[in-house]
Amino acid sequence: MIREELFYKVNDLLKANDDKGFARLVRNTPSADLAEMMDNAKAEFNLGLLRKLPSAPRAGLFSHFSASLQDLLLHYMELEEIAELFTHMPSDDRVDIYNRMPDGRRVQVMQGMAKKEREDILKMASYAEGTTGSITTSDYVSVPAGISVRDALQRVRAQAPNKETIYTIYVVNPNRQLEGALSLRDLIMADESAAIENIMKTEVVYAKAEWPCEQTANLISRYDLLAIPVTNGGNKLIGIVTVDDAMDVSEEEATEDFHKGGGTMALKNISMKDATVGLLYKKRVFWLVLLVFGNIFSGAGIAHFEETILAYVALVFFLPLLIDSGGNAGAQSSTLMVRALATGDVILKDWFSMLGREFSVALLLGLSMGLAVATLGIFRGGYEIALVVSMSMVAIVIVGSVIGMSLPFILSRFKLDPAAASAPLITTIADGVGVIIFFSIAVMMLDMPTDV
């Protein structure tokens, strides 16, 4: 059902006060589709829709809303409604909302919640943003070591209604330390009299709460996990990170890298359509102003070779072509290397081996591009100009590629985000270097003086 059709259907059911029909529609419609439809509706409409739902479906639907819509609706909701919403929401989703709330509002909402939920929120909210602990949910199923399969099944049935996932069961000792794990399938298929220790896997892939989210998401992807257990500094099991949360982390990281690759700062917790003019200005102005000063070096290089340019005006025709080629080659190399570093395909110590390979690739690319541009050189200025332009193309592409490949490694070495080696930055550096290479070769080949 398309968004507009769904909106009118829901609106008609609300106007007709058809609670049963509305409940049936909500039950048979994916929450993600409903959330997308409501994202563009008015606050009054959305509140009326939510208040028609029972507590659990309401909390589930609210979890799918964008952060901006969640914050808007919370502004209009009563404290009792928010407390009830928090009680039925997945623990990781409610912590995200809690962290965005003003301090005074947090205290008021927490006063209306049960002690267990309060403690869970405060524990999860204590982890810094960007760490695995900040996206961990406590909605997992665990059983103690030393029990039978029959007893474990009973405990799973008792916990299942309130948990986000039950497909993996974690075995813990009396100190809540992770002893092993087993799938629900293994538990169901095992002999009921068997001991849990005999069927569980003791080599469990796990994550640490203090690890970066991206590291944990990579583990989930590498081992094809539905969820990964998370332990704290004392090796106690504090929760799990599910595959859907890992996908969100990967999407956010890819979006952030994409933004940085374009020379902007990342937009976090806000969509492009909700971003204000002032916010977009602040996210973009820094790099643009910085790169303006970077381009001064290109202008200075051109001024230095003024006499060469006056003697061979034809060289100016090839200047944009050559320096853009160096920037493009560098941007390609940088993009490939940033992604390889992000996925762990290469690490810092691989720089030297990658440098040799990149040089070889860049040489082949430069020769191909040099041959292509030589024809234009002959047509515009004769064989001497063609030789200068083709040699410059080879050198500029090689240098641009090496710079583009090396910058992500250099930034990683200094604990900076390699995605900051953005295309505009690479292009600016390659432009300045390209100008110097081009006119230096021209001076040597054409035996012309420079302007000193």
Coordinates of C-alpha atoms in Angstrom, one line a residue:
M1 CA 0.0 0.0 0.0
I2 CA 1.5 3.3 -1.1
R3 CA 2.0 6.1 1.5
E4 CA -0.8 8.4 0.3
E5 CA -3.3 5.5 0.2
L6 CA -2.4 4.3 3.6
F7 CA -2.8 7.9 5.0
Y8 CA -6.3 8.2 3.7
K9 CA -7.3 4.7 4.9
V10 CA -6.0 5.5 8.4
N11 CA -7.7 8.9 8.4
D12 CA -11.0 7.4 7.3
L13 CA -10.9 4.8 10.1
L14 CA -10.1 7.5 12.7
K15 CA -13.0 9.7 11.5
A16 CA -15.4 6.8 11.6
N17 CA -14.1 5.9 15.0
D18 CA -13.7 2.3 13.8
D19 CA -11.3 1.0 16.5
K20 CA -11.5 -2.6 15.4
G21 CA -10.8 -1.8 11.8
F22 CA -8.0 0.4 12.7
A23 CA -6.5 -2.2 15.0
R24 CA -6.7 -4.7 12.2
L25 CA -5.0 -2.4 9.8
V26 CA -2.2 -1.7 12.2
R27 CA -1.8 -5.4 12.9
N28 CA -1.5 -6.2 9.2
T29 CA 0.7 -3.3 8.1
P30 CA 4.4 -3.2 8.7
S31 CA 5.4 -0.7 11.3
A32 CA 8.0 0.8 9.0
D33 CA 5.3 1.6 6.4
L34 CA 3.1 3.2 9.0
A35 CA 6.0 5.2 10.4
E36 CA 6.9 6.5 7.0
M37 CA 3.4 7.6 6.4
M38 CA 3.2 9.4 9.7
D39 CA 6.5 11.1 9.3
N40 CA 4.9 13.7 7.0
A41 CA 1.6 14.0 8.9
K42 CA 0.6 16.6 11.5
A43 CA 1.4 16.1 15.2
E44 CA -2.3 16.1 16.1
F45 CA -3.0 13.3 13.6
N46 CA -0.1 11.2 14.8
L47 CA -1.0 11.6 18.5
G48 CA -4.6 10.6 17.8
L49 CA -3.4 7.5 15.9
L50 CA -1.0 6.5 18.7
R51 CA -3.6 6.9 21.4
K52 CA -5.8 4.5 19.6
L53 CA -3.3 1.7 20.0
P54 CA -2.6 -0.6 23.0
S55 CA 0.6 0.0 24.8
A56 CA 2.9 -2.6 23.2
P57 CA 1.9 -1.8 19.5
R58 CA 2.2 1.9 20.3
A59 CA 5.7 1.5 21.6
G60 CA 6.7 -0.6 18.7
L61 CA 5.4 1.9 16.2
F62 CA 7.0 4.8 18.0
S63 CA 10.4 3.1 17.8
H64 CA 10.2 3.2 14.0
F65 CA 9.7 7.0 13.9
S66 CA 12.5 9.4 12.9
A67 CA 14.3 11.1 15.8
S68 CA 12.8 14.4 14.8
L69 CA 9.2 13.1 14.8
Q70 CA 9.8 11.3 18.2
D71 CA 11.0 14.5 19.8
L72 CA 8.1 16.5 18.4
L73 CA 5.5 14.0 19.7
L74 CA 7.1 13.7 23.1
H75 CA 6.8 17.5 23.4
Y76 CA 3.0 17.1 23.3
M77 CA 2.6 13.9 25.3
E78 CA 1.8 13.7 29.0
L79 CA 4.4 12.4 31.4
E80 CA 2.3 9.3 32.1
E81 CA 2.1 8.5 28.4
I82 CA 5.9 8.8 28.0
A83 CA 6.6 6.6 31.0
E84 CA 4.2 4.0 29.7
L85 CA 5.8 4.2 26.2
F86 CA 9.3 3.7 27.8
T87 CA 8.1 0.7 29.7
H88 CA 7.1 -1.1 26.5
M89 CA 9.8 0.0 24.2
P90 CA 13.0 -1.9 23.3
S91 CA 15.7 -0.9 25.8
D92 CA 18.1 0.4 23.2
D93 CA 15.5 2.6 21.5
R94 CA 14.3 4.2 24.7
V95 CA 17.8 5.0 25.8
D96 CA 18.4 6.9 22.5
I97 CA 15.3 9.0 23.3
Y98 CA 16.2 9.4 26.9
N99 CA 19.7 10.8 25.9
R100 CA 18.1 13.4 23.7
M101 CA 15.6 14.6 26.4
P102 CA 16.3 17.7 28.5
D103 CA 17.6 16.9 32.0
G104 CA 14.4 18.2 33.7
R105 CA 12.2 16.1 31.5
R106 CA 14.3 13.0 32.1
V107 CA 13.8 13.3 35.9
Q108 CA 10.0 13.7 35.5
V109 CA 9.6 10.7 33.2
M110 CA 11.8 8.5 35.4
Q111 CA 9.7 9.2 38.4
G112 CA 6.7 7.6 36.7
M113 CA 8.5 4.3 35.9
A114 CA 9.2 1.1 37.8
K115 CA 12.5 0.7 39.5
K116 CA 13.7 -2.1 37.1
E117 CA 13.1 0.1 34.0
R118 CA 14.8 3.1 35.6
E119 CA 17.9 1.1 36.5
D120 CA 18.1 -0.4 33.0
I121 CA 17.8 3.0 31.3
L122 CA 20.4 4.6 33.6
K123 CA 22.8 1.7 33.1
M124 CA 22.6 1.8 29.3
A125 CA 22.7 5.6 29.2
S126 CA 26.0 5.6 31.0
Y127 CA 27.9 4.4 27.9
A128 CA 29.3 7.1 25.7
E129 CA 27.7 7.7 22.3
G130 CA 29.4 5.7 19.6
T131 CA 30.4 2.8 21.8
T132 CA 28.8 -0.6 21.6
G133 CA 27.3 -0.2 25.1
S134 CA 25.2 2.7 23.8
I135 CA 23.4 0.5 21.3
T136 CA 23.1 -2.5 23.5
T137 CA 19.7 -3.9 24.5
S138 CA 18.9 -5.8 27.6
D139 CA 16.0 -7.6 25.9
Y140 CA 17.8 -11.0 25.6
V141 CA 17.2 -14.5 26.9
S142 CA 19.6 -16.1 29.3
V143 CA 19.6 -19.2 31.4
P144 CA 21.9 -20.2 34.3
A145 CA 24.6 -22.8 33.9
G146 CA 24.0 -26.2 35.5
I147 CA 20.4 -26.8 34.6
S148 CA 18.7 -29.3 32.2
V149 CA 17.3 -28.7 28.8
R150 CA 13.8 -29.1 30.3
D151 CA 14.4 -26.4 32.9
A152 CA 16.0 -24.1 30.2
L153 CA 12.9 -24.4 28.0
Q154 CA 10.7 -23.4 30.8
R155 CA 12.8 -20.3 31.5
V156 CA 12.9 -19.4 27.8
R157 CA 9.1 -19.6 27.6
A158 CA 8.8 -17.4 30.7
Q159 CA 11.1 -14.7 29.3
A160 CA 10.1 -14.8 25.6
P161 CA 7.1 -12.5 25.6
N162 CA 9.2 -9.5 26.8
K163 CA 12.4 -10.1 24.8
E164 CA 13.4 -8.6 21.4
T165 CA 14.9 -11.9 20.2
I166 CA 14.9 -15.4 21.5
Y167 CA 16.7 -17.2 18.7
T168 CA 20.0 -17.3 20.7
I169 CA 20.1 -18.2 24.4
Y170 CA 23.0 -17.2 26.5
V171 CA 24.3 -19.3 29.4
V172 CA 25.7 -17.3 32.4
N173 CA 27.1 -18.3 35.7
P174 CA 25.9 -16.8 39.1
N175 CA 28.1 -13.7 38.5
R176 CA 26.4 -13.0 35.1
Q177 CA 29.6 -13.9 33.3
L178 CA 29.1 -15.5 29.8
E179 CA 29.7 -19.2 29.8
G180 CA 28.3 -20.2 26.5
A181 CA 25.5 -19.9 24.0
L182 CA 23.1 -22.1 22.0
S183 CA 20.4 -21.6 19.4
L184 CA 16.7 -22.1 20.1
R185 CA 16.8 -24.8 17.5
D186 CA 19.5 -26.7 19.4
L187 CA 17.5 -26.3 22.6
I188 CA 14.3 -27.6 21.1
M189 CA 16.0 -30.6 19.4
A190 CA 18.0 -31.7 22.4
D191 CA 17.0 -34.4 24.9
E192 CA 15.1 -32.7 27.7
S193 CA 17.2 -34.6 30.3
A194 CA 20.5 -33.4 28.8
A195 CA 22.5 -30.8 30.7
I196 CA 22.9 -27.4 29.1
E197 CA 26.7 -27.6 29.4
N198 CA 26.7 -30.6 27.0
I199 CA 24.9 -28.8 24.1
M200 CA 26.0 -25.2 24.4
K201 CA 28.9 -23.7 22.5
T202 CA 31.7 -22.4 24.8
E203 CA 33.6 -20.5 22.1
V204 CA 31.2 -17.5 21.7
V205 CA 31.9 -14.4 19.5
Y206 CA 31.3 -11.4 21.8
A207 CA 31.8 -7.7 21.9
K208 CA 33.0 -5.3 24.6
A209 CA 30.8 -2.4 25.8
E210 CA 33.6 0.1 25.3
W211 CA 34.3 -1.0 21.7
P212 CA 33.3 1.4 18.8
C213 CA 29.9 0.5 17.3
E214 CA 31.5 -0.1 13.9
Q215 CA 33.8 -2.8 15.3
T216 CA 30.8 -4.7 16.7
A217 CA 28.8 -4.3 13.5
N218 CA 31.7 -5.7 11.5
L219 CA 31.8 -8.8 13.8
I220 CA 28.1 -9.4 13.2
S221 CA 28.6 -9.1 9.5
R222 CA 31.7 -11.3 9.5
Y223 CA 30.1 -14.2 11.4
D224 CA 26.6 -13.8 10.0
L225 CA 25.1 -13.4 13.5
L226 CA 21.5 -12.4 14.4
A227 CA 22.8 -10.9 17.6
I228 CA 26.1 -10.6 19.5
P229 CA 26.5 -10.7 23.3
V230 CA 28.1 -7.6 24.9
T231 CA 30.2 -7.8 28.1
N232 CA 31.5 -5.0 30.4
G233 CA 34.9 -4.6 32.0
G234 CA 34.2 -7.4 34.5
N235 CA 33.2 -9.8 31.6
K236 CA 29.6 -9.7 32.8
L237 CA 26.9 -10.0 30.2
I238 CA 25.1 -6.7 29.9
G239 CA 23.0 -7.3 26.8
I240 CA 23.1 -7.9 23.1
V241 CA 23.4 -6.0 19.8
T242 CA 21.0 -7.2 17.2
V243 CA 21.6 -7.4 13.5
D244 CA 19.1 -4.6 12.8
D245 CA 20.9 -2.3 15.1
A246 CA 24.2 -3.3 13.4
M247 CA 22.7 -2.4 10.0
D248 CA 21.7 1.0 11.4
V249 CA 25.3 1.6 12.6
S250 CA 26.7 0.5 9.2
E251 CA 24.3 2.8 7.4
E252 CA 25.1 5.8 9.7
E253 CA 28.8 5.1 9.3
A254 CA 28.5 4.9 5.5
T255 CA 26.4 8.1 5.4
E256 CA 29.0 9.9 7.6
D257 CA 31.9 8.7 5.4
F258 CA 29.9 9.7 2.3
H259 CA 29.3 13.2 3.7
K260 CA 33.0 13.6 4.7
G261 CA 34.0 12.3 1.3
G262 CA 32.1 15.2 -0.3
G263 CA 33.8 17.7 2.0
T264 CA 30.9 18.3 4.4
M265 CA 30.4 17.4 8.1
A266 CA 28.0 14.6 8.9
L267 CA 24.3 15.2 9.6
K268 CA 23.5 13.2 12.7
N269 CA 20.0 12.3 14.0
I270 CA 18.4 14.5 11.4
S271 CA 17.2 14.0 7.8
M272 CA 18.1 16.2 4.9
K273 CA 14.6 17.5 4.5
D274 CA 14.4 18.5 8.2
A275 CA 17.8 20.3 8.2
T276 CA 17.6 24.1 8.4
V277 CA 19.5 26.5 6.2
G278 CA 21.7 27.5 9.1
L279 CA 22.6 23.9 9.9
L280 CA 23.5 23.1 6.3
Y281 CA 25.6 26.2 6.1
K282 CA 27.5 25.3 9.3
K283 CA 28.1 21.8 8.0
R284 CA 29.5 22.9 4.6
V285 CA 31.3 26.3 5.2
F286 CA 34.4 25.0 7.1
W287 CA 35.8 22.9 4.3
L288 CA 34.9 25.3 1.6
V289 CA 36.6 28.3 3.3
L290 CA 39.6 26.1 4.2
L291 CA 40.0 24.9 0.6
V292 CA 39.8 28.5 -0.7
F293 CA 43.1 29.2 1.0
G294 CA 44.4 25.8 -0.2
N295 CA 43.7 26.9 -3.8
I296 CA 45.9 30.0 -3.3
F297 CA 48.9 27.7 -3.8
S298 CA 47.7 26.8 -7.3
G299 CA 47.4 30.5 -8.1
A300 CA 50.9 31.2 -6.7
G301 CA 52.3 28.4 -8.9
I302 CA 50.7 29.8 -12.0
A303 CA 52.0 33.3 -11.2
H304 CA 55.5 31.8 -10.7
F305 CA 55.6 30.5 -14.3
E306 CA 54.1 33.6 -15.8
E307 CA 56.9 34.0 -18.5
T308 CA 56.5 30.4 -19.6
I309 CA 52.8 30.9 -20.0
L310 CA 53.3 34.1 -22.0
A311 CA 55.8 32.3 -24.3
Y312 CA 53.6 29.3 -24.8
V313 CA 50.0 30.4 -24.5
A314 CA 48.9 26.9 -25.7
L315 CA 49.9 25.5 -22.3
V316 CA 47.0 27.3 -20.7
F317 CA 44.5 25.2 -22.7
F318 CA 45.8 22.0 -21.1
L319 CA 46.1 23.3 -17.5
P320 CA 42.5 22.5 -16.3
L321 CA 42.6 19.2 -18.1
L322 CA 45.8 18.1 -16.4
I323 CA 45.2 19.2 -12.9
D324 CA 41.6 17.9 -12.9
S325 CA 43.0 14.5 -14.1
G326 CA 45.3 14.4 -11.1
G327 CA 42.5 15.3 -8.7
N328 CA 40.2 12.7 -10.2
A329 CA 42.9 10.0 -10.0
G330 CA 43.6 11.0 -6.4
A331 CA 39.9 11.0 -5.5
Q332 CA 39.5 7.5 -6.9
S333 CA 42.5 6.1 -5.0
S334 CA 41.3 7.8 -1.8
T335 CA 37.8 6.4 -2.1
L336 CA 39.1 2.9 -2.6
M337 CA 41.5 3.1 0.3
V338 CA 39.0 4.8 2.8
R339 CA 36.6 1.9 2.2
A340 CA 39.3 -0.7 2.5
L341 CA 40.4 0.7 5.8
A342 CA 36.9 1.0 7.1
T343 CA 36.1 -2.7 6.3
G344 CA 39.5 -3.9 7.7
D345 CA 40.5 -5.1 4.2
V346 CA 43.8 -3.3 4.7
I347 CA 45.5 -2.0 7.8
L348 CA 48.2 0.6 8.5
K349 CA 51.1 -1.8 8.0
D350 CA 49.9 -2.5 4.4
W351 CA 50.8 1.0 3.3
F352 CA 54.1 0.1 1.7
S353 CA 52.8 -2.9 -0.3
M354 CA 49.8 -0.9 -1.4
L355 CA 52.0 2.0 -2.4
G356 CA 53.9 -0.2 -4.9
R357 CA 50.7 -1.5 -6.4
E358 CA 49.1 2.0 -6.6
F359 CA 52.3 3.3 -8.3
S360 CA 52.0 0.6 -11.0
V361 CA 48.3 1.2 -11.5
A362 CA 48.8 4.9 -11.7
L363 CA 51.6 4.5 -14.2
L364 CA 49.4 2.5 -16.5
L365 CA 46.6 5.0 -16.1
G366 CA 48.9 7.9 -16.7
L367 CA 50.3 6.4 -19.9
S368 CA 46.8 5.7 -21.2
M369 CA 45.7 9.2 -20.5
G370 CA 49.0 10.7 -21.7
L371 CA 48.6 9.0 -25.1
A372 CA 45.0 10.2 -25.3
V373 CA 46.0 13.8 -24.6
A374 CA 49.1 13.8 -26.9
T375 CA 46.8 14.0 -29.9
L376 CA 45.3 17.2 -28.6
G377 CA 48.8 18.5 -27.9
I378 CA 49.9 18.0 -31.4
F379 CA 46.8 19.7 -32.7
R380 CA 47.0 22.7 -30.4
G381 CA 50.8 23.4 -30.2
G382 CA 52.8 20.9 -32.1
Y383 CA 55.0 18.0 -31.1
E384 CA 56.9 19.8 -28.4
I385 CA 53.7 20.8 -26.6
A386 CA 52.4 17.2 -27.1
L387 CA 55.4 15.8 -25.4
V388 CA 55.2 18.2 -22.5
V389 CA 51.5 17.5 -22.0
S390 CA 51.8 13.7 -22.2
M391 CA 54.7 13.6 -19.8
S392 CA 53.0 15.9 -17.4
M393 CA 49.8 13.8 -17.5
V394 CA 51.8 10.7 -16.5
A395 CA 53.6 12.5 -13.7
I396 CA 50.5 14.2 -12.4
V397 CA 48.3 11.1 -12.4
I398 CA 51.0 9.2 -10.5
V399 CA 51.5 11.9 -7.9
G400 CA 47.7 12.5 -7.5
S401 CA 47.1 8.7 -7.1
V402 CA 49.9 8.3 -4.5
I403 CA 48.6 11.3 -2.5
G404 CA 45.1 10.1 -2.6
M405 CA 46.1 6.6 -1.5
S406 CA 48.4 7.8 1.2
L407 CA 46.3 10.5 2.9
P408 CA 43.8 8.0 4.5
F409 CA 46.8 6.0 5.9
I410 CA 48.3 9.2 7.3
L411 CA 45.1 10.3 9.0
S412 CA 44.6 6.8 10.4
R413 CA 48.1 6.9 11.8
F414 CA 47.2 10.0 13.7
K415 CA 43.9 8.5 15.0
L416 CA 41.8 10.7 12.6
D417 CA 38.9 9.5 10.5
P418 CA 40.4 8.5 7.0
A419 CA 37.1 9.6 5.5
A420 CA 38.3 13.2 6.1
A421 CA 40.6 12.6 3.1
S422 CA 37.7 13.9 1.1
A423 CA 37.6 14.4 -2.7
P424 CA 37.7 18.3 -2.4
L425 CA 40.8 18.0 -0.1
I426 CA 42.6 15.6 -2.5
T427 CA 41.6 17.7 -5.5
T428 CA 42.9 20.9 -3.8
I429 CA 46.3 19.3 -3.0
A430 CA 46.6 17.6 -6.4
D431 CA 45.8 20.9 -8.2
G432 CA 48.7 22.8 -6.5
V433 CA 51.1 19.9 -7.1
G434 CA 49.8 19.5 -10.7
V435 CA 50.5 23.1 -11.6
I436 CA 54.1 22.9 -10.3
I437 CA 54.7 19.6 -12.2
F438 CA 53.2 20.8 -15.4
F439 CA 55.1 24.0 -15.7
S440 CA 58.3 22.6 -14.3
I441 CA 58.3 20.0 -17.1
A442 CA 57.4 22.7 -19.6
V443 CA 60.4 24.8 -18.5
M444 CA 62.8 21.9 -18.8
M445 CA 61.5 20.6 -22.1
L446 CA 61.0 24.0 -23.8
D447 CA 64.1 25.6 -22.2
M448 CA 62.2 28.6 -21.0
P449 CA 62.9 30.8 -18.0
T450 CA 60.5 31.2 -15.1
D451 CA 59.3 34.4 -13.6
V452 CA 61.5 35.0 -10.5

